[in-house]
XYZ file of C-alpha atoms in Angstrom:
691
model
C 75.189 -29.647 -46.162
C 74.155 -31.102 -43.060
C 75.042 -28.296 -40.878
C 73.194 -25.958 -43.308
C 70.128 -28.119 -42.555
C 70.802 -28.202 -38.846
C 71.162 -24.385 -38.702
C 67.962 -23.918 -40.675
C 65.908 -26.433 -38.447
C 67.521 -24.611 -35.461
C 66.423 -21.219 -36.790
C 63.031 -22.186 -37.581
C 62.493 -23.699 -34.128
C 63.702 -20.112 -32.622
C 61.110 -18.215 -34.633
C 58.193 -20.416 -33.653
C 57.630 -18.939 -30.078
C 57.726 -15.458 -31.463
C 55.297 -16.273 -34.084
C 52.950 -17.741 -31.383
C 53.237 -14.979 -29.256
C 52.333 -12.572 -31.724
C 49.459 -14.259 -32.873
C 48.277 -14.725 -29.211
C 48.528 -10.728 -28.789
C 45.980 -9.855 -31.477
C 42.687 -11.603 -31.766
C 41.695 -12.216 -35.632
C 38.008 -12.776 -35.856
C 35.390 -12.696 -39.204
C 32.778 -10.125 -37.887
C 30.542 -11.099 -40.686
C 30.483 -14.718 -39.360
C 27.977 -15.582 -36.174
C 30.090 -14.645 -32.712
C 28.712 -16.339 -29.751
C 30.463 -16.576 -26.706
C 33.733 -16.531 -27.965
C 36.040 -16.962 -25.241
C 39.038 -14.271 -25.419
C 41.197 -15.361 -22.268
C 44.247 -16.340 -24.402
C 44.197 -12.999 -25.997
C 43.309 -10.617 -23.110
C 46.365 -9.453 -21.281
C 46.047 -7.989 -18.016
C 48.218 -5.661 -15.782
C 47.470 -5.326 -11.716
C 47.281 -2.107 -10.600
C 48.112 -2.553 -6.774
C 49.022 1.184 -5.974
C 45.769 2.358 -7.819
C 47.934 5.114 -9.604
C 47.587 3.944 -13.104
C 45.520 6.364 -15.454
C 44.438 6.080 -19.014
C 47.101 8.271 -20.285
C 49.755 5.918 -18.772
C 48.121 2.811 -20.645
C 50.279 2.756 -23.813
C 53.569 2.522 -21.894
C 52.318 -0.018 -19.598
C 53.210 -3.677 -19.859
C 50.460 -5.884 -20.051
C 51.013 -9.617 -19.417
C 49.071 -12.599 -20.285
C 47.761 -14.166 -16.981
C 44.503 -16.404 -17.468
C 44.797 -17.116 -13.519
C 42.645 -13.903 -12.709
C 39.799 -15.161 -14.826
C 37.219 -17.520 -13.447
C 33.679 -18.701 -14.503
C 32.048 -18.600 -10.781
C 31.952 -16.438 -7.858
C 35.120 -15.601 -6.117
C 35.863 -14.775 -2.441
C 38.119 -11.702 -2.384
C 40.490 -11.104 0.473
C 41.721 -7.543 -0.946
C 40.528 -5.454 -3.504
C 41.091 -6.636 -7.090
C 42.012 -3.686 -9.601
C 43.224 -4.934 -12.851
C 43.613 -3.392 -16.350
C 42.544 -5.636 -19.646
C 44.142 -5.098 -23.152
C 42.619 -6.653 -25.888
C 43.578 -6.157 -29.638
C 41.093 -7.307 -32.395
C 41.380 -7.811 -35.854
C 38.398 -7.750 -38.108
C 39.622 -10.261 -40.869
C 36.242 -10.409 -42.664
C 34.982 -7.771 -45.251
C 31.962 -6.454 -43.412
C 32.154 -3.214 -41.251
C 30.312 -4.778 -38.236
C 30.523 -4.948 -34.253
C 30.689 -7.354 -31.557
C 29.961 -6.929 -27.852
C 32.613 -7.569 -25.116
C 30.966 -8.965 -21.613
C 33.538 -9.422 -18.775
C 30.956 -10.074 -15.997
C 28.932 -8.183 -13.146
C 31.608 -6.003 -11.531
C 31.446 -3.288 -9.112
C 33.339 -0.469 -11.223
C 34.102 -0.843 -14.761
C 35.756 1.559 -17.260
C 35.659 0.808 -20.889
C 38.271 2.701 -23.268
C 38.931 2.759 -27.098
C 41.795 3.783 -28.814
C 41.977 6.190 -31.864
C 44.713 6.076 -34.740
C 47.347 7.381 -32.754
C 46.645 4.940 -29.991
C 45.268 7.116 -27.427
C 42.689 5.680 -25.058
C 39.471 7.556 -24.475
C 36.738 6.816 -22.098
C 33.516 5.446 -23.803
C 31.513 3.650 -20.742
C 31.800 3.956 -16.951
C 29.475 1.474 -15.212
C 29.332 -1.147 -12.258
C 27.219 -2.291 -9.635
C 28.463 0.333 -7.379
C 28.210 3.217 -9.600
C 25.692 2.732 -12.438
C 21.984 4.244 -11.625
C 20.522 3.176 -15.008
C 17.903 0.838 -13.427
C 16.967 -1.852 -15.732
C 18.794 -0.237 -18.369
C 22.055 -1.194 -16.906
C 21.981 -4.218 -18.685
C 23.205 -2.762 -22.096
C 26.239 -0.846 -19.916
C 27.799 -4.162 -19.153
C 28.273 -5.223 -22.799
C 30.744 -2.948 -24.541
C 30.339 -2.454 -28.365
C 33.655 -2.928 -30.169
C 33.510 -1.094 -33.815
C 36.352 -2.579 -36.161
C 36.272 -1.938 -39.559
C 37.235 -4.403 -42.214
C 40.784 -5.565 -42.210
C 41.161 -2.738 -39.360
C 42.942 -3.709 -36.104
C 42.201 -1.726 -32.619
C 43.216 -1.921 -29.211
C 40.851 -1.670 -26.197
C 41.351 -1.240 -22.475
C 38.988 -2.391 -19.921
C 39.597 -1.512 -16.094
C 38.073 -3.444 -13.560
C 37.791 -2.833 -9.782
C 36.015 -4.974 -7.636
C 36.035 -3.931 -3.898
C 33.364 -6.168 -2.313
C 34.208 -9.392 -0.467
C 33.067 -11.368 -3.556
C 33.470 -11.108 -7.169
C 31.516 -12.160 -9.861
C 32.357 -14.587 -12.902
C 35.195 -12.870 -14.660
C 35.059 -14.297 -18.268
C 35.754 -11.933 -21.175
C 33.687 -13.350 -23.808
C 32.254 -11.864 -27.224
C 28.882 -11.790 -28.550
C 27.476 -10.602 -31.970
C 24.105 -8.465 -31.455
C 21.739 -11.356 -32.025
C 23.651 -13.684 -29.685
C 23.817 -10.822 -27.121
C 20.083 -10.551 -26.897
C 19.822 -14.538 -26.587
C 22.514 -14.043 -23.689
C 20.423 -11.325 -22.082
C 17.453 -13.672 -22.158
C 19.117 -16.546 -20.701
C 20.683 -14.532 -17.937
C 17.126 -13.424 -17.286
C 15.438 -16.832 -17.293
C 18.378 -18.283 -15.096
C 17.422 -15.716 -11.939
C 13.705 -15.625 -12.598
C 13.133 -18.355 -9.943
C 15.331 -16.729 -7.245
C 13.799 -13.486 -7.979
C 10.404 -15.206 -7.429
C 11.424 -16.584 -4.564
C 12.685 -13.440 -3.075
C 9.590 -11.348 -3.973
C 7.105 -14.308 -2.460
C 9.199 -14.025 0.894
C 9.335 -10.056 0.749
C 5.288 -10.358 0.428
C 4.930 -12.829 3.351
C 7.331 -10.638 5.759
C 4.981 -7.574 4.700
C 1.866 -9.466 5.734
C 3.814 -10.614 8.870
C 4.759 -6.802 9.582
C 1.167 -5.597 9.191
C -0.179 -8.036 11.510
C 2.548 -7.253 14.247
C 1.759 -3.546 13.886
C -2.213 -4.281 14.360
C -1.208 -6.206 17.491
C 0.806 -3.768 18.854
C -1.677 -1.156 18.493
C -4.044 -3.201 20.387
C -1.916 -4.475 23.034
C 1.334 -2.504 23.283
C 4.716 -4.624 23.673
C 8.320 -3.991 23.509
C 8.795 -7.655 22.117
C 6.468 -6.578 19.053
C 8.419 -3.567 18.587
C 11.805 -5.505 18.498
C 9.727 -7.996 15.751
C 8.441 -5.332 13.708
C 12.206 -3.924 13.299
C 13.648 -7.292 12.905
C 10.753 -7.854 9.808
C 11.631 -4.405 8.287
C 15.338 -5.209 8.169
C 14.660 -8.462 6.550
C 12.407 -6.794 3.977
C 15.100 -4.097 3.108
C 17.594 -7.005 3.151
C 15.834 -9.172 0.430
C 14.771 -6.311 -1.381
C 18.603 -5.057 -2.087
C 18.912 -8.564 -2.994
C 16.966 -7.828 -6.670
C 19.882 -4.887 -7.142
C 22.529 -7.608 -7.286
C 21.745 -8.321 -10.898
C 21.530 -5.110 -12.935
C 18.941 -6.397 -15.598
C 16.434 -6.814 -12.758
C 13.753 -4.252 -11.870
C 15.333 -2.231 -8.691
C 13.693 -0.306 -6.019
C 17.213 1.528 -5.098
C 18.624 1.969 -8.423
C 19.329 5.761 -7.597
C 21.565 4.811 -4.625
C 23.521 1.617 -6.083
C 25.943 1.810 -2.810
C 22.941 1.247 -0.546
C 23.172 -2.514 -1.159
C 26.682 -2.855 -0.065
C 26.243 -0.846 3.040
C 23.432 -2.794 4.336
C 24.703 -6.190 3.261
C 26.909 -7.291 6.348
C 25.425 -4.748 8.866
C 21.719 -6.000 7.811
C 22.922 -9.932 8.963
C 24.164 -8.609 12.224
C 21.262 -6.395 12.977
C 18.457 -8.926 12.055
C 20.065 -12.144 13.195
C 21.967 -11.124 15.948
C 21.226 -7.371 17.373
C 17.419 -7.328 17.031
C 17.091 -11.552 17.408
C 18.900 -10.707 21.184
C 16.417 -7.978 22.084
C 13.641 -9.762 20.788
C 14.440 -12.974 22.760
C 15.402 -11.081 26.041
C 11.836 -9.215 25.908
C 9.887 -11.995 24.346
C 10.840 -14.816 26.854
C 10.971 -12.178 29.955
C 14.397 -13.431 30.762
C 15.083 -10.742 33.355
C 12.452 -12.209 35.835
C 12.811 -16.029 34.775
C 16.716 -16.098 33.787
C 18.663 -13.408 35.126
C 22.218 -14.550 33.951
C 21.030 -15.546 30.459
C 19.465 -11.907 30.356
C 22.628 -10.424 30.950
C 24.226 -12.411 28.365
C 21.869 -11.399 25.823
C 21.826 -7.846 26.737
C 25.669 -7.400 26.849
C 25.613 -9.466 23.350
C 22.921 -7.057 21.794
C 25.303 -3.944 22.922
C 28.736 -5.548 21.457
C 26.402 -6.261 18.407
C 25.664 -2.812 18.150
C 28.773 -1.749 18.042
C 29.777 -4.070 15.509
C 27.280 -2.482 13.204
C 28.552 0.757 13.378
C 32.342 -0.557 12.956
C 31.169 -2.240 9.827
C 29.438 0.809 8.463
C 32.501 2.722 9.340
C 34.719 0.743 7.282
C 32.306 0.299 4.251
C 32.338 4.153 4.359
C 36.222 4.066 3.880
C 36.206 1.504 1.246
C 37.280 -1.559 3.046
C 34.506 -4.361 2.442
C 36.626 -7.111 3.183
C 36.791 -6.627 7.084
C 32.941 -6.499 7.883
C 32.679 -10.000 5.899
C 35.508 -11.362 8.506
C 33.827 -9.752 11.183
C 30.199 -11.253 10.458
C 32.347 -14.812 9.893
C 33.977 -14.877 12.843
C 31.004 -13.559 14.921
C 28.860 -16.515 13.313
C 31.379 -19.279 14.205
C 32.022 -17.708 17.676
C 28.394 -17.511 18.649
C 27.476 -21.100 17.389
C 28.447 -22.629 20.767
C 27.137 -20.094 23.029
C 23.696 -20.054 21.035
C 23.839 -23.933 21.199
C 24.354 -23.662 25.045
C 21.573 -21.370 25.422
C 19.095 -23.405 23.365
C 19.763 -26.353 25.397
C 19.282 -24.497 28.629
C 15.946 -23.027 27.402
C 14.950 -26.379 26.067
C 15.014 -27.650 29.728
C 12.735 -25.169 30.847
C 10.073 -25.450 27.999
C 7.237 -27.158 30.624
C 7.416 -23.829 32.884
C 7.481 -21.579 29.923
C 5.217 -22.495 26.718
C 6.768 -19.474 24.667
C 10.069 -21.112 24.823
C 8.966 -23.419 22.192
C 8.120 -20.960 19.735
C 11.447 -19.076 20.316
C 13.299 -22.472 19.918
C 11.574 -23.758 16.832
C 12.491 -20.496 14.972
C 15.892 -20.086 15.748
C 17.115 -23.892 15.304
C 15.251 -23.925 12.038
C 17.224 -21.130 10.664
C 20.537 -22.319 12.246
C 19.992 -25.984 11.055
C 18.960 -24.731 7.316
C 21.947 -22.394 7.147
C 24.512 -24.841 8.258
C 23.055 -27.285 5.692
C 23.493 -24.737 3.130
C 26.898 -23.968 4.206
C 27.814 -27.682 4.261
C 26.429 -28.463 0.799
C 27.675 -24.910 -0.917
C 27.948 -25.489 -4.692
C 29.893 -22.661 -5.171
C 33.916 -22.899 -5.515
C 34.521 -21.047 -2.421
C 35.781 -22.114 1.099
C 33.182 -22.898 3.690
C 31.600 -19.617 4.465
C 28.350 -18.222 6.706
C 28.168 -15.141 3.938
C 24.812 -15.655 1.651
C 26.370 -13.927 -1.353
C 28.868 -16.848 -1.421
C 26.374 -19.823 -0.565
C 24.988 -21.617 -3.619
C 21.570 -23.018 -2.422
C 20.092 -19.807 -1.732
C 16.622 -20.821 -1.286
C 17.290 -22.927 1.591
C 18.551 -19.782 3.441
C 15.365 -18.116 2.245
C 13.215 -21.013 3.810
C 15.216 -20.908 7.102
C 14.683 -16.992 7.459
C 10.902 -17.743 6.717
C 10.528 -20.289 9.110
C 12.006 -18.164 12.095
C 9.856 -15.187 10.871
C 6.717 -17.807 11.091
C 7.593 -19.142 14.523
C 8.415 -16.162 16.055
C 4.983 -14.301 14.669
C 3.103 -17.435 16.299
C 4.854 -16.977 19.292
C 3.811 -13.288 19.491
C 0.099 -14.228 18.822
C 0.366 -16.797 21.506
C 1.931 -14.549 23.923
C -0.738 -11.544 23.387
C -3.491 -14.466 23.897
C -1.918 -15.474 27.232
C -1.867 -11.468 28.234
C -5.395 -10.977 27.331
C -6.517 -14.177 29.239
C -4.507 -13.059 32.404
C -6.063 -9.517 31.991
C -9.596 -10.820 31.704
C -8.807 -13.171 34.968
C -7.953 -10.064 36.594
C -10.772 -8.011 35.713
C -13.079 -10.807 36.851
C -11.222 -11.217 40.054
C -11.808 -7.375 40.861
C -15.506 -7.389 39.701
C -15.607 -10.357 42.467
C -13.955 -8.620 45.183
C -15.879 -5.486 44.258
C -19.081 -7.388 44.823
C -17.719 -9.000 47.966
C -16.829 -5.244 49.368
C -20.688 -4.221 48.569
C -21.752 -7.017 50.510
C -19.476 -6.174 53.259
C -21.137 -2.454 53.105
C -24.552 -3.708 53.306
C -23.559 -6.131 56.262
C -21.767 -3.004 58.187
C -24.781 -0.665 57.673
C -27.068 -3.327 58.940
C -24.616 -3.842 62.078
C -24.269 -0.083 62.414
C -27.958 0.384 62.468
C -28.553 -2.517 65.072
C -25.855 -1.066 67.168
C -27.626 2.491 67.099
C -30.846 0.747 68.096
C -29.351 -1.172 70.918
C -27.504 1.948 72.296
C -30.928 4.014 71.769
C -32.581 1.318 73.727
C -30.006 1.349 76.387
C -30.147 4.995 76.808
C -34.066 5.102 77.296
C -33.945 2.138 79.669
C -31.143 4.047 81.808
C -33.107 7.070 81.750
C -36.169 5.328 83.244
C -34.124 3.696 86.161
C -32.783 7.178 86.963
C -36.397 8.653 87.265
C -37.259 5.825 89.330
C -34.370 6.215 91.707
C -34.025 10.043 92.143
C -30.888 9.659 93.881
C -27.640 11.756 93.753
C -25.422 8.934 93.550
C -27.607 7.190 90.877
C -27.698 10.286 88.962
C -24.127 10.750 88.778
C -23.849 6.961 87.556
C -26.403 8.023 85.082
C -24.474 10.903 83.909
C -21.401 8.681 83.498
C -23.030 6.012 81.376
C -25.020 8.161 79.455
C -21.745 10.133 78.222
C -20.122 6.798 77.463
C -23.193 5.722 75.051
C -23.364 9.270 73.579
C -19.794 8.757 72.788
C -20.351 5.299 71.244
C -23.334 6.775 69.372
C -20.920 9.319 67.952
C -18.527 6.754 66.846
C -21.556 5.050 65.016
C -21.967 8.368 63.097
C -18.270 8.709 62.053
C -17.757 5.405 60.726
C -20.532 5.652 58.161
C -19.565 8.832 57.109
C -15.862 7.508 56.432
C -17.050 4.389 54.852
C -19.315 6.817 52.473
C -16.025 8.522 51.549
C -14.071 5.546 50.779
C -16.597 3.971 48.839
C -16.760 6.963 46.730
C -13.418 6.594 45.933
C -13.514 2.908 44.945
C -16.218 3.511 42.739
C -14.297 6.412 40.970
C -11.444 3.974 40.268
C -13.708 1.283 38.905
C -15.327 3.801 36.997
C -12.066 4.784 35.243
C -11.099 1.057 34.561
C -7.989 1.584 36.788
C -8.268 -1.880 38.111
C -4.864 -2.242 39.286
C -5.288 0.881 41.776
C -8.701 -0.184 42.692
C -7.752 -3.318 43.870
C -4.902 -1.591 45.888
C -7.325 0.456 47.128
C -9.653 -2.347 47.900
C -6.961 -4.127 50.030
C -6.291 -0.825 52.128
C -9.901 -0.041 52.584
C -10.239 -3.894 54.127
C -7.355 -2.989 56.521
C -9.053 0.098 57.625
C -12.722 -1.325 58.062
C -11.070 -3.984 60.257
C -9.212 -1.346 62.304
C -12.148 0.847 62.446
C -14.359 -1.994 63.750
C -11.582 -2.907 66.326
C -11.056 0.992 67.599
C -14.825 1.512 67.839
C -14.790 -0.849 70.814
C -11.847 0.868 72.472
C -11.686 4.325 73.709
C -7.926 4.872 73.491
C -5.426 3.324 71.307
C -1.334 3.667 71.263
C -0.068 6.548 69.175
C 1.818 3.852 66.872
C -1.825 2.407 65.846
C -3.147 5.765 65.344
C -0.182 6.782 63.107
C -0.405 3.533 61.168
C -4.150 4.017 60.737
C -3.635 7.689 59.388
C -0.932 6.600 57.036
C -3.125 4.130 55.404
C -5.794 6.490 55.127
C -3.876 9.101 53.569
C -2.264 6.580 51.329
C -5.779 5.895 50.060
C -6.638 9.458 49.737
C -3.347 10.257 47.743
C -4.242 7.401 45.237
C -7.477 8.894 44.667
C -6.060 12.494 44.082
C -3.128 11.079 42.250
C -0.516 13.695 41.736
C -2.713 16.609 43.491
C -1.753 15.601 47.224
C 1.172 14.681 49.285
C 1.297 14.135 52.871
C 3.849 13.989 55.714
C 3.830 12.569 59.290
C 6.562 13.651 61.392
C 7.148 12.112 64.779
C 9.513 13.589 67.533
C 12.370 10.903 68.133
C 11.985 10.975 71.689
C 8.260 10.041 71.645
C 7.652 6.165 72.565
C 4.709 5.772 70.107
C 4.088 2.213 71.383
C 3.218 3.815 74.988
C 1.459 6.918 74.441
C -2.322 6.750 74.232
C -4.547 8.986 72.293
C -8.435 8.857 71.744
C -9.440 6.715 69.283
C -10.455 7.984 66.039
C -10.279 11.706 67.460
C -7.778 13.046 64.751
C -9.227 11.148 61.770
C -12.224 13.775 61.142
C -9.605 16.687 61.182
C -7.221 14.864 58.717
C -10.403 14.035 56.595
C -11.478 17.675 56.509
C -7.805 18.931 55.596
C -7.773 16.290 52.619
C -11.076 17.615 51.429
C -10.557 21.262 51.898
C -6.801 21.404 51.522
C -6.615 19.887 48.228
C -8.669 22.483 46.153
C -6.694 25.679 46.420
C -6.186 27.136 42.968
C -3.055 29.051 43.866
C -1.281 25.522 44.610
C -1.078 23.119 41.958
C -0.572 20.083 44.632
C -2.283 20.054 48.147
C 0.269 19.486 50.931
C -0.801 17.927 54.459
C 1.669 17.939 57.492
C 0.835 16.038 60.713
C 3.407 16.452 63.626
C 3.913 14.691 67.111
C 5.560 16.523 69.407
C 6.192 16.068 73.314
C 5.609 19.135 75.402
C 6.532 19.695 78.756
C 4.444 18.539 81.362
C 3.595 14.999 79.566
C 1.675 16.891 77.160
C 1.331 15.393 73.445
C 0.900 17.972 70.759
C -0.658 17.117 67.343
C -0.503 19.608 64.771
C -2.634 19.152 61.380
C -1.697 22.002 58.662
C -2.716 22.137 55.066
C -2.304 24.713 52.571
C -5.682 24.565 51.256
C -8.496 27.482 51.140
C -8.719 27.883 54.790
C -11.343 27.379 57.379
C -13.269 30.549 56.864
C -13.416 30.304 53.154
C -14.397 26.593 53.272
C -17.402 27.250 55.860
C -18.198 30.144 52.967
C -18.294 27.559 50.360
C -20.412 25.118 52.527
C -23.122 27.378 53.423
C -23.954 27.551 49.642
C -26.705 25.651 48.505
C -25.729 22.292 46.978
C -22.309 21.645 49.204
C -22.173 18.851 51.351
C -22.170 19.878 55.259
C -19.577 17.555 56.866
C -20.007 17.266 60.623
C -16.645 15.264 61.427
C -15.013 18.413 62.965
C -18.162 18.960 65.164
C -18.296 15.549 65.982
C -14.783 15.469 67.152
C -15.141 18.375 69.536
C -18.221 16.844 71.233
C -16.269 13.814 71.614
C -13.314 15.720 73.192
C -16.131 17.293 75.555
C -17.320 13.922 76.402
C -13.864 12.499 76.959
C -13.069 15.529 79.126
C -15.999 14.787 81.289
C -15.481 11.385 81.659
C -12.082 10.903 82.398
C -10.977 14.504 83.151
C -8.465 14.142 80.408
C -8.188 18.166 79.656
C -8.173 17.474 75.731
C -7.725 20.981 74.077
C -8.437 21.556 70.420
C -7.594 24.804 68.525
C -8.632 25.592 64.884
C -6.337 28.327 63.209
C -6.959 30.098 59.812
C -3.640 30.852 58.660
C -4.759 33.840 56.483
C -5.728 35.658 59.617
C -1.936 35.441 60.471
C -0.654 36.606 57.149
C -2.785 37.789 54.310
C -0.917 36.128 51.664
C -0.993 32.769 53.147
C -3.871 30.177 52.927
C -4.508 26.921 54.726
C -5.439 25.357 58.037
C -3.914 24.680 61.362
C -5.501 22.319 64.082
C -3.791 21.840 67.276
C -4.575 19.151 69.575
C -3.295 18.934 73.028
C -3.796 15.422 74.739
C -2.584 15.163 78.333
C -1.127 11.903 79.231
C -2.689 10.495 82.468
């Protein structure tokens, strides 16, 4: 008898596990009673498809097993693609034909299947964060209706595919229609605060972007462009944050993959690529800190390459590698950025803009590190915002950085405006000084003419009284010398008049940089002109320097309409040869004036050559491609044209120099059109013997 009892007890014990497994295979629930968040993990069996080849036709033959480790109520970091199939059998133990809703979580790609009487799976819904385009209506796509008649048992399949580097909560629960609506409102209220913070941040970033664009239109600067690109990247990044919950209003619901493509690339673009480009230009690192400029420049180039690599990997379906790239980039750059911050902090006294850059950078880094250290999500230490719990702290860091950078740009624009105003004031003062110098020079020239005229009259009276041949010869020599000085007095005002006209043109055009350059060179010419007016002969080197400075001024005035060359025979000792002072300048001036207005040439060309001929004869050739001497004379004969006397004065000077010093200077003026009909321009050949 005892043996029979023992065998019966053992038989019952062996049947207990079988009855328990059979009971957990099917969820029995009365649909007529409230169903509010019933946990189905015990009854939901799963199959992980690691090859990705399982299809709906093979589901009835696929072995499903109970595995509760795949479920989790919070976010989870994924190191690889999670491809899992769920099998849920439900029996309606009630007396009413009704339905319940199954919710598994917000996943990237979800397919919901029902089975018919023969057990054949049929696709009822395909949704997910990566595929659904239904805007706010997507909320109804994530809760799957389970229709089970009274006393009936049905099998449902759910295919969940998560490819992103994080997986949202994965917990299969059931709701009746009423509690499903309550769950919807609860989820909506849960994220209203986060949505409000993001919307406020986007609004403030848009305001900063508008201010930056307005400032750029008033004062174009590359740092403003980089900051505007930085703001655009942030605006797009946080706008796509609204896309992460399907029941929220989305601006990019028509392209659900956009938020995944711009997630990691946006972090690299905003916080590394544009950050380093902006800092490089904003702090003028090339002029102030060349080594740091190279580091920032090459760092931006490497970041740009990483952005392209991440986009390519995402396009191939690999979302984990870009997350690892950003994680390693963040941790590797912490120390270099910290060193650069320390180096910049030691130079804040000499560069006030560094304070804005440092405050913005440090505020973001400190707040992000604090958020990562105090992360309330059950994931490891990570810099990825998707896995960080205190999201508002990150938003505050981004906003502080943008505000400090915007304030720094405004202060920089203020400094540039002050410097520009100061430069304009200096130019105006310099212009007034030059006007005063012009007035004094005119007075000196008038006094010089009066003194020379008085000297001439006195000498004439002495010659008339003496009436001797020896005194007559001396009178002629001195008279020629005084006339030569009078001719110089005529040349100087003529030259000064043309130069001042050029200066006035630049000032009227508000080209203060060229005006300042022109004033500096003009002052040099004035000093040399006064110096040369007291000397009859100067060295060829001084003459070439003088002409080069003069032609440089004229080229600035004509901008791109004039070019010139001064060619000197290498065998000539320019520091030893002497030429008459101010003899060549009127011819060069005439060539500039009439050689730059030829309609057949877009640019005037003036060539000056110095050659040494046999017998110690210096040859100077002044050649231009202008309208020619004949046509120039015809134009000057018309009413209203200025009659330049520079060439006539130079001829008179040459005659007087030949008379005084027996120099034998020869001047030949050739119209190129006479030698060749299709050619134009003037060639002036001056031969100066070396005594």
